[in-house]
C-alpha cells in the first residue's frame, strides 16, 4: 500500500484556487523533490500534507500505518518572536515532542538523539547559545536538527538549503540521502536546486498551480517540461 | 523588619491576602511567560476589564462575585483567543473593544444601582480586605493546579509557545493547550483582580516575564526566574504597603517596575563589561 495517496486534491485561499487536481502516490523509501516557480503552490502542498491547511477538494490518505506524529518537518519560514528566550538545545529538543506520547518529560534517549543531530549539522558548539542570537544559516541548521529529531517515517523539508553556505548545502543533501537510504525514511523536499534534486531524488513533482509532471527522475530528465523550464541547465 | 512581618501575620485578613497574593503572583508569572511571548499580553488586560464588568453586575444582582466572574471571564478568554488566532490586527482592536465595552457596562450598572462608592473604587484599584476564607481555598487549589499543569506539560507549553505550527505539524493538538492556558489565565485574573484591582492585575502577568527576559536567554531559566521575581515583588510590595499605608496593588506594581529597571540596568552593565573585556 502507498505511504501517501493524493487523489484529486485542490487547495484554495480566499476562493482563489492555487493548486488544482493533484494526483500522485508515494511509497516507503521514495525521495520526492517538488519543484516549480515562486508561487506555484509548493509550500501549500506541504502544509496540506501536514494538515496545516485543509484541502477544499479531494483526499489525502496516509497508508502503511503512517501517523501524524511520525513526521519530521522543516518549514520554509519560522516566525519566532524576535526576543524569544530559548537555547539551541531547547529548540532542538522540542523536535522530540512527538515521542513524548503520554510521558511528561523527555528521556535520556531523547537527549542523546538531540546531541547526535546537533553533531550531524556541526552545531554542537552552539548548544547553549541563544537561538535568537544565531546567524540565519545557523538558525536553519538548528531547525534542520529539530526536524530530524521528530522524523520516524516521513521527512518534509521546505527549501532546506535556504541560508546555508555551499559546503553546508552539499552536506545537507548527503545527510538527507543517507537517512533515506539507511533508515528507509520517505523524503519530500521542496527545492529550487535542480542539480542536487535530479542527482538525489527518486521522483519529481513539478507544480505550476497544478500538477504538470509527476514521475521518476529518469522520465523527467527527458521530458519536454524539464527542457522548457531549465533551458541549457542540466 | 522581621518583627513587622510577624506583626502582619497576626491579622487574619492580612494572612489571607498574603496567601491569595502569593498564589496569584505565582500563577500569573508562569502563565505570563507564554502570554507575553505569544504577544497575547493584551488579552490579560482585556480579561481584567471583562472581570470588572462582571463583578459590577454580580454586586448589583447581589450574587457572590466569583460565581459570575469566573464563567464570564473564562468565556471571554475563549473568545479573545479565537479572534487573536484568526487575525492579528483585527484581534488587537477587538480586545480593546471588548475591554472598554465591559468597563462601560460595569460603570453604568454601578451608577444605576449602588452608585460610585468605595466598593467600586476597590474593584478598580484593589483592596486587601476583599479576601474571604473561600477565596483562600480557591486560590490555593487553583495555584496547585496551575503549578502541576505547568510542570507536567512544561515541554508541550514550550513547543506551543515557540513554534505552534511545527508542534501542530508533528501531530500535537495545540488547541487543547491554548485553551487550557486561556482558562487558567482567566481564573487567575478573576482571583487576583479584587486584591490588585482590575486596572492593575495584568501587570502581574506581564512584568515578571519581561523582567527576567532582560537577563536570561533560556526558556527554563526565564520561567523559574519569573516565578521567583513575581513572588518576591509581591511580598516586598505588601510589606511596603503595610508599613507606609500605600494602596497594595499599586505598591506591588511599583516594586515590579523597580525590579524591571534593576534588571535592565544589570543587563546594560553586563554588556559594557563584556565590551571592556
Ligand atoms: N496565506 C495565504 N493567503 C492567501 N494566498 C496565499 C497564502 N499563502 C499562499 N498564497 C498564494 O498561494 C500561491 C502558492 O503559494 P505557495 O506559498 O504555496 O508558493 P510556493 O510554491 O511555495 O512559492 P515559493 O517558491 O516562493 O516558496 C501563491 O500565489 C500565493 O499568493
Ligand atoms: Mg514556498
Short mmCIF file of C-alpha atoms and ligand atoms in Angstrom, two decimals:
data_model
loop_
_atom_site.label_atom_id
_atom_site.label_comp_id
_atom_site.label_asym_id
_atom_site.label_seq_id
_atom_site.Cartn_x
_atom_site.Cartn_y
_atom_site.Cartn_z
CA UNK A 1 0.00 0.00 0.00
CA UNK A 2 1.14 3.55 -0.72
CA UNK A 3 2.51 5.63 2.15
CA UNK A 4 0.74 8.73 0.87
CA UNK A 5 -2.02 8.83 -1.72
CA UNK A 6 -3.13 12.20 -3.04
CA UNK A 7 -6.36 11.98 -5.02
CA UNK A 8 -7.88 14.91 -6.94
CA UNK A 9 -6.67 17.31 -4.28
CA UNK A 10 -7.14 21.07 -4.73
CA UNK A 11 -6.27 23.96 -2.46
CA UNK A 12 -7.62 27.49 -2.35
CA UNK A 13 -7.00 30.72 -0.47
CA UNK A 14 -9.96 33.09 -0.15
CA UNK A 15 -11.71 31.47 -3.09
CA UNK A 16 -8.70 31.50 -5.43
CA UNK A 17 -7.59 28.06 -6.43
CA UNK A 18 -3.80 27.88 -6.11
CA UNK A 19 -3.35 24.16 -6.68
CA UNK A 20 -5.68 22.17 -8.84
CA UNK A 21 -6.24 18.44 -9.21
CA UNK A 22 -3.15 16.83 -7.73
CA UNK A 23 -2.84 13.09 -8.16
CA UNK A 24 0.16 11.10 -7.03
CA UNK A 25 1.24 8.31 -4.75
CA UNK A 26 4.40 7.84 -2.72
CA UNK A 27 5.77 4.61 -1.30
CA UNK A 28 8.03 3.89 1.63
CA UNK A 29 11.62 4.88 0.83
CA UNK A 30 10.71 7.24 -2.01
CA UNK A 31 12.57 10.54 -2.31
CA UNK A 32 10.33 13.14 -3.88
CA UNK A 33 11.52 16.51 -4.99
CA UNK A 34 8.85 19.18 -5.51
CA UNK A 35 9.83 21.90 -7.94
CA UNK A 36 8.16 24.88 -9.55
CA UNK A 37 8.39 28.66 -9.74
CA UNK A 38 7.70 31.04 -6.86
CA UNK A 39 4.02 30.97 -6.04
CA UNK A 40 3.40 27.67 -7.85
CA UNK A 41 1.94 26.08 -4.71
CA UNK A 42 4.81 24.00 -3.28
CA UNK A 43 4.54 25.25 0.29
CA UNK A 44 0.76 24.96 0.12
CA UNK A 45 1.09 21.29 -0.82
CA UNK A 46 3.49 20.62 2.07
CA UNK A 47 1.10 22.31 4.50
CA UNK A 48 -1.73 20.28 3.05
CA UNK A 49 0.14 17.03 3.61
CA UNK A 50 0.74 18.09 7.22
CA UNK A 51 -2.93 19.04 7.67
CA UNK A 52 -1.89 22.60 8.50
CA UNK A 53 -4.02 23.61 5.54
CA UNK A 54 -7.28 21.95 4.65
CA UNK A 55 -7.80 20.95 1.02
CA UNK A 56 -11.12 22.07 -0.35
CA UNK A 57 -11.46 19.07 -2.59
CA UNK A 58 -10.08 15.53 -2.82
CA UNK A 59 -8.45 13.15 -0.36
CA UNK A 60 -5.03 12.81 1.19
CA UNK A 61 -4.69 9.32 2.60
CA UNK A 62 -1.84 8.05 4.77
CA UNK A 63 -1.17 4.35 4.34
CA UNK A 64 1.38 1.93 5.82
CA UNK A 65 0.15 2.87 9.26
CA UNK A 66 1.74 6.32 8.93
CA UNK A 67 0.61 8.57 11.80
CA UNK A 68 0.83 12.32 12.02
CA UNK A 69 3.28 12.09 14.91
CA UNK A 70 5.87 10.20 12.88
CA UNK A 71 6.70 13.10 10.61
CA UNK A 72 9.63 15.49 10.64
CA UNK A 73 9.10 18.98 9.22
CA UNK A 74 11.19 21.95 8.27
CA UNK A 75 9.01 24.98 7.48
CA UNK A 76 10.06 27.44 4.77
CA UNK A 77 9.62 30.25 7.25
CA UNK A 78 9.53 30.06 11.01
CA UNK A 79 8.07 33.05 12.74
CA UNK A 80 9.86 33.16 16.04
CA UNK A 81 9.38 36.25 18.14
CA UNK A 82 12.49 38.37 17.90
CA UNK A 83 13.21 38.31 21.61
CA UNK A 84 12.18 34.72 22.35
CA UNK A 85 14.39 33.27 25.09
CA UNK A 86 15.31 29.75 24.01
CA UNK A 87 18.61 27.92 23.82
CA UNK A 88 19.56 25.87 20.78
CA UNK A 89 19.28 22.72 22.87
CA UNK A 90 15.75 23.59 23.99
CA UNK A 91 14.67 24.25 20.41
CA UNK A 92 16.08 21.02 19.01
CA UNK A 93 14.75 19.03 21.96
CA UNK A 94 11.26 20.26 21.12
CA UNK A 95 11.57 18.14 17.98
CA UNK A 96 11.23 15.09 20.23
CA UNK A 97 7.76 16.28 21.18
CA UNK A 98 6.06 13.62 19.09
CA UNK A 99 7.92 10.98 21.07
CA UNK A 100 6.55 12.13 24.42
CA UNK A 101 3.16 10.44 23.91
CA UNK A 102 1.77 10.35 27.45
CA UNK A 103 5.04 10.99 29.27
CA UNK A 104 5.53 14.45 30.76
CA UNK A 105 9.31 14.63 30.36
CA UNK A 106 11.98 13.82 27.80
CA UNK A 107 14.18 10.82 28.48
CA UNK A 108 17.92 10.35 28.34
CA UNK A 109 17.45 8.78 24.91
CA UNK A 110 15.75 11.90 23.58
CA UNK A 111 18.70 13.98 24.70
CA UNK A 112 21.16 11.60 23.07
CA UNK A 113 19.25 11.87 19.79
CA UNK A 114 19.38 15.66 20.07
CA UNK A 115 23.15 15.54 20.57
CA UNK A 116 23.52 13.28 17.52
CA UNK A 117 21.55 15.61 15.30
CA UNK A 118 23.40 18.66 16.55
CA UNK A 119 26.61 16.87 15.64
CA UNK A 120 25.27 15.93 12.23
CA UNK A 121 24.84 19.58 11.30
CA UNK A 122 28.04 20.69 13.01
CA UNK A 123 26.40 22.87 15.65
CA UNK A 124 27.18 21.03 18.90
CA UNK A 125 29.25 24.05 19.93
CA UNK A 126 26.15 26.27 19.74
CA UNK A 127 24.13 24.05 22.06
CA UNK A 128 23.86 26.53 24.93
CA UNK A 129 23.65 29.62 22.78
CA UNK A 130 20.50 31.64 22.46
CA UNK A 131 18.57 30.78 19.29
CA UNK A 132 17.77 34.42 18.57
CA UNK A 133 21.44 35.38 18.56
CA UNK A 134 22.43 32.98 15.78
CA UNK A 135 23.05 33.85 12.14
CA UNK A 136 20.42 32.91 9.55
CA UNK A 137 22.33 29.85 8.37
CA UNK A 138 22.98 28.70 11.93
CA UNK A 139 19.28 29.03 12.73
CA UNK A 140 18.47 26.97 9.65
CA UNK A 141 20.80 24.22 10.88
CA UNK A 142 19.08 24.27 14.27
CA UNK A 143 15.69 23.84 12.63
CA UNK A 144 17.04 21.06 10.42
CA UNK A 145 18.30 19.26 13.53
CA UNK A 146 14.89 19.72 15.11
CA UNK A 147 13.20 18.30 12.00
CA UNK A 148 15.39 15.19 12.09
CA UNK A 149 14.61 14.71 15.78
CA UNK A 150 10.94 14.15 15.03
CA UNK A 151 11.42 12.09 11.88
CA UNK A 152 10.32 8.48 12.12
CA UNK A 153 8.83 7.57 8.77
CA UNK A 154 8.49 10.72 6.73
CA UNK A 155 10.53 13.92 6.43
CA UNK A 156 9.15 17.07 4.78
CA UNK A 157 11.63 19.82 4.03
CA UNK A 158 10.53 23.14 2.54
CA UNK A 159 13.58 24.74 0.89
CA UNK A 160 16.05 23.35 3.42
CA UNK A 161 19.12 24.91 1.83
CA UNK A 162 17.93 28.50 2.42
CA UNK A 163 20.75 30.44 4.02
CA UNK A 164 23.26 27.58 4.03
CA UNK A 165 26.74 28.03 2.60
CA UNK A 166 27.77 25.79 -0.36
CA UNK A 167 29.59 23.31 1.84
CA UNK A 168 26.71 23.01 4.27
CA UNK A 169 24.31 22.61 1.33
CA UNK A 170 26.33 19.74 -0.11
CA UNK A 171 26.47 18.13 3.35
CA UNK A 172 22.75 18.57 3.78
CA UNK A 173 21.90 16.68 0.58
CA UNK A 174 24.23 13.89 1.61
CA UNK A 175 22.67 13.68 5.06
CA UNK A 176 19.18 13.52 3.59
CA UNK A 177 20.17 10.82 1.12
CA UNK A 178 21.81 8.86 3.91
CA UNK A 179 18.75 8.74 6.16
CA UNK A 180 16.63 7.99 3.12
CA UNK A 181 18.80 5.01 2.19
CA UNK A 182 19.83 3.65 5.58
CA UNK A 183 16.61 4.12 7.52
CA UNK A 184 14.21 3.86 4.60
CA UNK A 185 12.67 7.19 5.56
CA UNK A 186 10.50 8.74 2.89
CA UNK A 187 11.60 12.23 1.88
CA UNK A 188 9.61 15.09 0.40
CA UNK A 189 11.74 18.11 -0.33
CA UNK A 190 10.89 21.44 -1.92
CA UNK A 191 13.88 22.83 -3.75
CA UNK A 192 14.99 25.26 -6.40
CA UNK A 193 18.30 23.44 -6.63
CA UNK A 194 17.60 21.40 -9.76
CA UNK A 195 21.06 19.82 -9.96
CA UNK A 196 21.00 18.31 -6.49
CA UNK A 197 17.36 17.36 -6.89
CA UNK A 198 17.98 15.37 -10.04
CA UNK A 199 21.07 13.84 -8.51
CA UNK A 200 19.49 12.51 -5.31
CA UNK A 201 15.71 12.26 -5.76
CA UNK A 202 13.85 9.22 -6.99
CA UNK A 203 10.73 11.13 -8.03
CA UNK A 204 9.94 14.63 -9.25
CA UNK A 205 6.72 16.57 -8.82
CA UNK A 206 6.61 19.69 -10.92
CA UNK A 207 3.91 22.21 -9.97
CA UNK A 208 2.52 25.19 -11.78
CA UNK A 209 -0.63 25.76 -9.73
CA UNK A 210 -1.46 22.31 -10.99
CA UNK A 211 0.49 19.12 -11.45
CA UNK A 212 2.43 19.31 -14.69
CA UNK A 213 4.73 16.39 -14.04
CA UNK A 214 4.92 13.50 -11.61
CA UNK A 215 7.18 10.54 -12.16
CA UNK A 216 10.66 9.14 -11.71
CA UNK A 217 13.69 11.31 -12.32
CA UNK A 218 14.73 9.38 -15.44
CA UNK A 219 11.48 10.27 -17.20
CA UNK A 220 11.64 13.86 -16.05
CA UNK A 221 15.12 14.42 -17.45
CA UNK A 222 13.99 13.55 -20.97
CA UNK A 223 10.61 15.28 -20.73
CA UNK A 224 9.67 18.48 -22.58
CA UNK A 225 8.77 20.12 -19.29
CA UNK A 226 12.26 19.93 -17.96
CA UNK A 227 13.71 21.40 -21.13
CA UNK A 228 11.17 24.17 -21.18
CA UNK A 229 11.96 25.27 -17.62
CA UNK A 230 15.64 24.72 -17.32
CA UNK A 231 16.94 25.67 -20.73
CA UNK A 232 20.52 24.52 -21.06
CA UNK A 233 20.68 23.73 -17.35
CA UNK A 234 21.33 20.14 -16.52
CA UNK B 1 11.76 44.12 59.55
CA UNK B 2 11.28 40.65 60.94
CA UNK B 3 9.01 41.98 63.67
CA UNK B 4 6.90 43.79 61.10
CA UNK B 5 6.33 40.55 59.25
CA UNK B 6 5.36 38.72 62.43
CA UNK B 7 3.04 41.56 63.28
CA UNK B 8 1.47 41.33 59.83
CA UNK B 9 0.81 37.64 60.25
CA UNK B 10 -1.22 38.29 63.38
CA UNK B 11 -4.01 39.87 61.29
CA UNK B 12 -6.26 37.24 59.73
CA UNK B 13 -7.19 39.44 56.77
CA UNK B 14 -3.53 40.05 56.02
CA UNK B 15 -2.66 36.38 56.20
CA UNK B 16 -5.47 35.69 53.75
CA UNK B 17 -4.30 38.46 51.46
CA UNK B 18 -0.74 37.16 51.56
CA UNK B 19 -1.76 33.58 50.79
CA UNK B 20 -4.04 34.58 47.92
CA UNK B 21 -1.50 37.08 46.64
CA UNK B 22 1.40 34.64 46.62
CA UNK B 23 -0.73 32.06 44.82
CA UNK B 24 -1.96 34.54 42.24
CA UNK B 25 1.52 36.00 41.70
CA UNK B 26 2.96 32.56 41.08
CA UNK B 27 0.25 31.55 38.60
CA UNK B 28 0.25 34.89 36.81
CA UNK B 29 4.01 34.84 36.28
CA UNK B 30 4.06 31.28 34.93
CA UNK B 31 1.16 31.84 32.54
CA UNK B 32 2.56 35.26 31.73
CA UNK B 33 5.69 33.88 30.09
CA UNK B 34 3.61 32.19 27.39
CA UNK B 35 1.19 35.07 27.02
CA UNK B 36 3.92 37.67 26.65
CA UNK B 37 5.91 35.57 24.19
CA UNK B 38 2.86 34.86 22.06
CA UNK B 39 2.06 38.58 22.03
CA UNK B 40 -1.13 37.95 23.94
CA UNK B 41 -0.39 40.45 26.74
CA UNK B 42 -3.41 42.46 25.66
CA UNK B 43 -5.68 39.52 26.39
CA UNK B 44 -4.73 39.67 30.06
CA UNK B 45 -5.64 43.33 30.12
CA UNK B 46 -8.89 42.73 28.25
CA UNK B 47 -9.90 39.94 30.61
CA UNK B 48 -9.41 42.09 33.69
CA UNK B 49 -11.80 44.67 32.27
CA UNK B 50 -14.35 41.99 31.50
CA UNK B 51 -13.83 40.86 35.07
CA UNK B 52 -14.62 44.36 36.30
CA UNK B 53 -17.88 44.42 34.36
CA UNK B 54 -18.92 41.04 35.69
CA UNK B 55 -18.07 42.00 39.28
CA UNK B 56 -20.23 45.08 38.96
CA UNK B 57 -23.14 43.03 37.67
CA UNK B 58 -22.68 40.40 40.36
CA UNK B 59 -22.78 43.10 43.04
CA UNK B 60 -25.88 44.65 41.51
CA UNK B 61 -27.63 41.29 41.49
CA UNK B 62 -26.32 40.56 44.96
CA UNK B 63 -24.65 37.29 43.99
CA UNK B 64 -21.26 36.02 45.20
CA UNK B 65 -18.81 37.74 42.81
CA UNK B 66 -16.76 34.68 41.87
CA UNK B 67 -19.76 32.63 40.73
CA UNK B 68 -20.46 35.11 37.95
CA UNK B 69 -16.99 36.43 37.21
CA UNK B 70 -15.22 33.12 36.68
CA UNK B 71 -17.56 31.74 33.99
CA UNK B 72 -17.91 35.10 32.24
CA UNK B 73 -14.18 35.75 32.13
CA UNK B 74 -13.42 32.16 31.04
CA UNK B 75 -15.89 32.60 28.18
CA UNK B 76 -14.28 35.90 27.25
CA UNK B 77 -10.87 34.23 27.30
CA UNK B 78 -12.06 31.58 24.84
CA UNK B 79 -13.46 34.23 22.59
CA UNK B 80 -10.44 36.55 22.71
CA UNK B 81 -8.06 33.67 22.00
CA UNK B 82 -10.09 32.60 18.97
CA UNK B 83 -10.11 36.05 17.41
CA UNK B 84 -6.47 36.75 18.01
CA UNK B 85 -5.62 33.40 16.41
CA UNK B 86 -7.60 34.17 13.30
CA UNK B 87 -6.31 37.62 12.51
CA UNK B 88 -3.66 39.54 14.37
CA UNK B 89 -4.61 43.14 13.63
CA UNK B 90 -8.37 42.84 13.97
CA UNK B 91 -7.84 40.82 17.15
CA UNK B 92 -5.96 43.67 18.76
CA UNK B 93 -8.72 46.15 18.08
CA UNK B 94 -11.38 43.69 19.22
CA UNK B 95 -9.66 43.16 22.55
CA UNK B 96 -9.76 46.91 23.14
CA UNK B 97 -13.38 46.97 22.02
CA UNK B 98 -14.43 44.23 24.39
CA UNK B 99 -12.49 45.61 27.34
CA UNK B 100 -13.87 49.12 27.01
CA UNK B 101 -17.42 47.83 26.45
CA UNK B 102 -17.40 45.73 29.58
CA UNK B 103 -15.86 48.60 31.53
CA UNK B 104 -18.63 50.90 30.31
CA UNK B 105 -21.31 48.35 31.08
CA UNK B 106 -19.89 47.86 34.55
CA UNK B 107 -19.83 51.59 35.27
CA UNK B 108 -23.42 52.03 34.07
CA UNK B 109 -24.68 49.13 36.17
CA UNK B 110 -22.88 50.52 39.20
CA UNK B 111 -24.20 54.05 38.80
CA UNK B 112 -27.77 52.77 38.41
CA UNK B 113 -27.58 50.52 41.45
CA UNK B 114 -25.15 51.31 44.22
CA UNK B 115 -23.53 54.44 42.88
CA UNK B 116 -19.81 55.20 42.83
CA UNK B 117 -18.88 54.08 46.32
CA UNK B 118 -15.72 52.66 47.84
CA UNK B 119 -16.63 49.15 46.62
CA UNK B 120 -16.31 50.34 43.06
CA UNK B 121 -13.04 52.03 43.80
CA UNK B 122 -11.86 48.76 45.27
CA UNK B 123 -12.76 46.86 42.11
CA UNK B 124 -10.70 49.26 40.08
CA UNK B 125 -7.68 49.65 42.28
CA UNK B 126 -7.91 46.65 44.55
CA UNK B 127 -8.44 46.12 48.22
CA UNK B 128 -6.58 43.96 50.64
CA UNK B 129 -9.72 43.46 52.73
CA UNK B 130 -11.61 41.75 49.95
CA UNK B 131 -10.37 38.21 50.59
CA UNK B 132 -12.57 35.78 52.47
CA UNK B 133 -11.97 32.19 53.51
CA UNK B 134 -13.39 30.74 50.28
CA UNK B 135 -11.02 32.87 48.25
CA UNK B 136 -8.11 31.45 50.18
CA UNK B 137 -9.18 27.87 49.48
CA UNK B 138 -9.91 28.57 45.83
CA UNK B 139 -6.58 30.26 45.27
CA UNK B 140 -4.59 27.51 46.95
CA UNK B 141 -6.47 24.97 44.85
CA UNK B 142 -6.02 26.96 41.66
CA UNK B 143 -2.35 27.65 42.14
CA UNK B 144 -1.69 23.96 42.77
CA UNK B 145 -3.49 23.16 39.53
CA UNK B 146 -1.53 25.74 37.58
CA UNK B 147 1.73 24.55 39.09
CA UNK B 148 1.03 20.88 38.36
CA UNK B 149 -0.19 21.71 34.86
CA UNK B 150 2.90 23.78 34.23
CA UNK B 151 5.36 21.16 35.42
CA UNK B 152 3.68 18.20 33.72
CA UNK B 153 3.12 19.99 30.44
CA UNK B 154 6.19 22.19 30.53
CA UNK B 155 7.72 20.67 27.38
CA UNK B 156 4.47 20.96 25.46
CA UNK B 157 3.97 24.54 26.63
CA UNK B 158 7.44 25.38 25.35
CA UNK B 159 6.68 23.81 21.97
CA UNK B 160 3.34 25.59 21.58
CA UNK B 161 4.86 28.90 22.61
CA UNK B 162 7.98 28.66 20.48
CA UNK B 163 6.54 27.38 17.22
CA UNK B 164 2.90 26.40 17.23
CA UNK B 165 2.79 25.41 13.57
CA UNK B 166 5.65 22.98 13.98
CA UNK B 167 4.04 21.43 17.04
CA UNK B 168 0.81 21.00 15.12
CA UNK B 169 2.63 19.62 12.07
CA UNK B 170 4.24 16.85 14.07
CA UNK B 171 0.94 15.72 15.47
CA UNK B 172 0.27 17.71 18.63
CA UNK B 173 -3.18 19.02 19.44
CA UNK B 174 -2.18 22.61 20.14
CA UNK B 175 -5.74 23.87 20.67
CA UNK B 176 -6.07 22.00 23.95
CA UNK B 177 -3.04 23.75 25.39
CA UNK B 178 -4.02 27.19 24.15
CA UNK B 179 -7.45 26.72 25.65
CA UNK B 180 -6.06 25.49 28.95
CA UNK B 181 -3.71 28.46 29.17
CA UNK B 182 -6.63 30.79 28.45
CA UNK B 183 -8.87 29.21 31.10
CA UNK B 184 -6.19 29.24 33.77
CA UNK B 185 -5.32 32.84 32.91
CA UNK B 186 -8.96 33.83 33.22
CA UNK B 187 -9.31 32.23 36.65
CA UNK B 188 -6.04 33.73 37.85
CA UNK B 189 -7.16 37.19 36.78
CA UNK B 190 -10.54 36.94 38.49
CA UNK B 191 -8.94 35.77 41.71
CA UNK B 192 -6.23 38.38 41.72
CA UNK B 193 -8.37 41.21 40.48
CA UNK B 194 -10.14 42.11 43.71
CA UNK B 195 -6.89 42.45 45.56
CA UNK B 196 -4.78 44.02 42.81
CA UNK B 197 -7.56 45.92 41.09
CA UNK B 198 -8.96 45.49 37.59
CA UNK B 199 -6.68 48.19 36.27
CA UNK B 200 -3.51 46.71 37.73
CA UNK B 201 -3.83 42.92 37.64
CA UNK B 202 -2.42 42.48 34.14
CA UNK B 203 0.90 43.88 35.34
CA UNK B 204 1.36 40.71 37.41
CA UNK B 205 1.19 38.76 34.16
CA UNK B 206 3.43 40.97 32.10
CA UNK B 207 6.14 42.38 34.37
CA UNK B 208 7.84 39.28 35.81
CA UNK B 209 8.49 37.65 32.43
CA UNK B 210 9.63 40.90 30.82
CA UNK B 211 11.96 41.48 33.75
CA UNK B 212 13.57 38.06 33.63
CA UNK B 213 13.93 38.26 29.86
CA UNK B 214 16.23 41.26 30.40
CA UNK B 215 18.85 38.92 31.79
CA UNK B 216 18.09 35.35 30.81
CA UNK B 217 18.03 33.74 27.41
CA UNK B 218 16.91 30.20 28.15
CA UNK B 219 13.22 29.43 28.38
CA UNK B 220 13.54 27.34 31.52
CA UNK B 221 15.58 29.98 33.33
CA UNK B 222 13.12 32.68 32.31
CA UNK B 223 10.19 30.67 33.68
CA UNK B 224 11.86 29.93 37.00
CA UNK B 225 13.17 33.45 37.37
CA UNK B 226 9.76 35.00 36.60
CA UNK B 227 8.13 32.90 39.28
CA UNK B 228 10.71 33.98 41.85
CA UNK B 229 10.58 37.65 40.85
CA UNK B 230 6.82 37.68 40.99
CA UNK B 231 6.61 36.15 44.46
CA UNK B 232 9.39 38.34 45.84
CA UNK B 233 7.92 41.54 44.38
CA UNK B 234 4.53 40.68 45.81
CA UNK B 235 5.95 40.15 49.25
CA UNK B 236 8.05 43.31 49.27
CA UNK B 237 5.07 45.23 47.90
CA UNK B 238 2.65 44.09 50.55
CA UNK B 239 5.09 44.74 53.39
CA UNK B 240 5.78 48.19 51.98
CA UNK B 241 2.09 48.96 51.70
CA UNK B 242 1.56 47.82 55.29
CA UNK B 243 4.38 50.00 56.60
CA UNK B 244 3.54 53.12 54.64
CA UNK B 245 -0.21 52.69 54.26
CA UNK B 246 0.02 52.83 50.46
CA UNK B 247 -2.50 51.02 48.22
CA UNK B 248 -1.45 47.37 47.99
CA UNK B 249 -1.99 46.76 44.28
CA UNK B 250 -0.19 49.91 43.25
CA UNK B 251 2.71 49.22 45.63
CA UNK B 252 3.20 45.76 44.16
CA UNK B 253 3.21 47.16 40.64
CA UNK B 254 5.71 49.82 41.73
CA UNK B 255 8.05 47.17 43.14
CA UNK B 256 7.71 45.26 39.86
CA UNK B 257 8.70 48.37 37.95
CA UNK B 258 11.74 48.88 40.18
CA UNK B 259 12.73 45.25 39.64
CA UNK B 260 12.37 45.71 35.90
CA UNK B 261 14.62 48.77 35.98
CA UNK B 262 17.15 46.94 38.14
CA UNK B 263 17.31 44.01 35.71
CA UNK B 264 17.59 46.35 32.73
CA UNK B 265 20.44 48.15 34.42
CA UNK B 266 22.28 44.93 35.19
CA UNK B 267 21.89 43.83 31.58
CA UNK B 268 23.36 47.10 30.33
CA UNK B 269 26.24 46.91 32.81
CA UNK B 270 26.93 43.34 31.75
CA UNK B 271 27.08 44.44 28.13
CA UNK B 272 29.60 47.19 28.84
CA UNK B 273 31.63 44.87 30.99
CA UNK B 274 31.87 42.45 28.08
CA UNK B 275 32.87 45.20 25.65
CA UNK B 276 35.59 46.48 28.01
CA UNK B 277 36.99 42.99 28.44
N1 LIG C 1 -1.86 32.69 3.45
C1 LIG C 1 -2.16 32.92 2.16
N2 LIG C 1 -3.23 33.68 1.84
C2 LIG C 1 -3.55 33.91 0.55
N3 LIG C 1 -2.87 33.43 -0.50
C3 LIG C 1 -1.79 32.68 -0.26
C4 LIG C 1 -1.39 32.37 1.09
N4 LIG C 1 -0.29 31.60 1.04
C5 LIG C 1 -0.02 31.43 -0.26
N5 LIG C 1 -0.91 32.06 -1.05
C6 LIG C 1 -0.93 32.07 -2.50
O1 LIG C 1 -0.85 30.74 -2.94
C7 LIG C 1 0.02 30.61 -4.03
C8 LIG C 1 1.01 29.49 -3.74
O2 LIG C 1 1.80 29.84 -2.62
P1 LIG C 1 2.94 28.90 -2.08
O3 LIG C 1 3.45 29.51 -0.83
O4 LIG C 1 2.41 27.54 -1.99
O5 LIG C 1 4.03 29.02 -3.22
P2 LIG C 1 5.47 28.32 -3.31
O6 LIG C 1 5.44 27.43 -4.50
O7 LIG C 1 5.84 27.71 -2.03
O8 LIG C 1 6.39 29.58 -3.62
P3 LIG C 1 7.92 29.88 -3.17
O9 LIG C 1 8.83 29.23 -4.15
O10 LIG C 1 8.02 31.37 -3.28
O11 LIG C 1 8.10 29.40 -1.78
C9 LIG C 1 0.67 31.95 -4.21
O12 LIG C 1 0.14 32.53 -5.38
C10 LIG C 1 0.28 32.77 -3.03
O13 LIG C 1 -0.04 34.07 -3.41
MG1 LIG C 2 7.28 28.01 -0.65
#
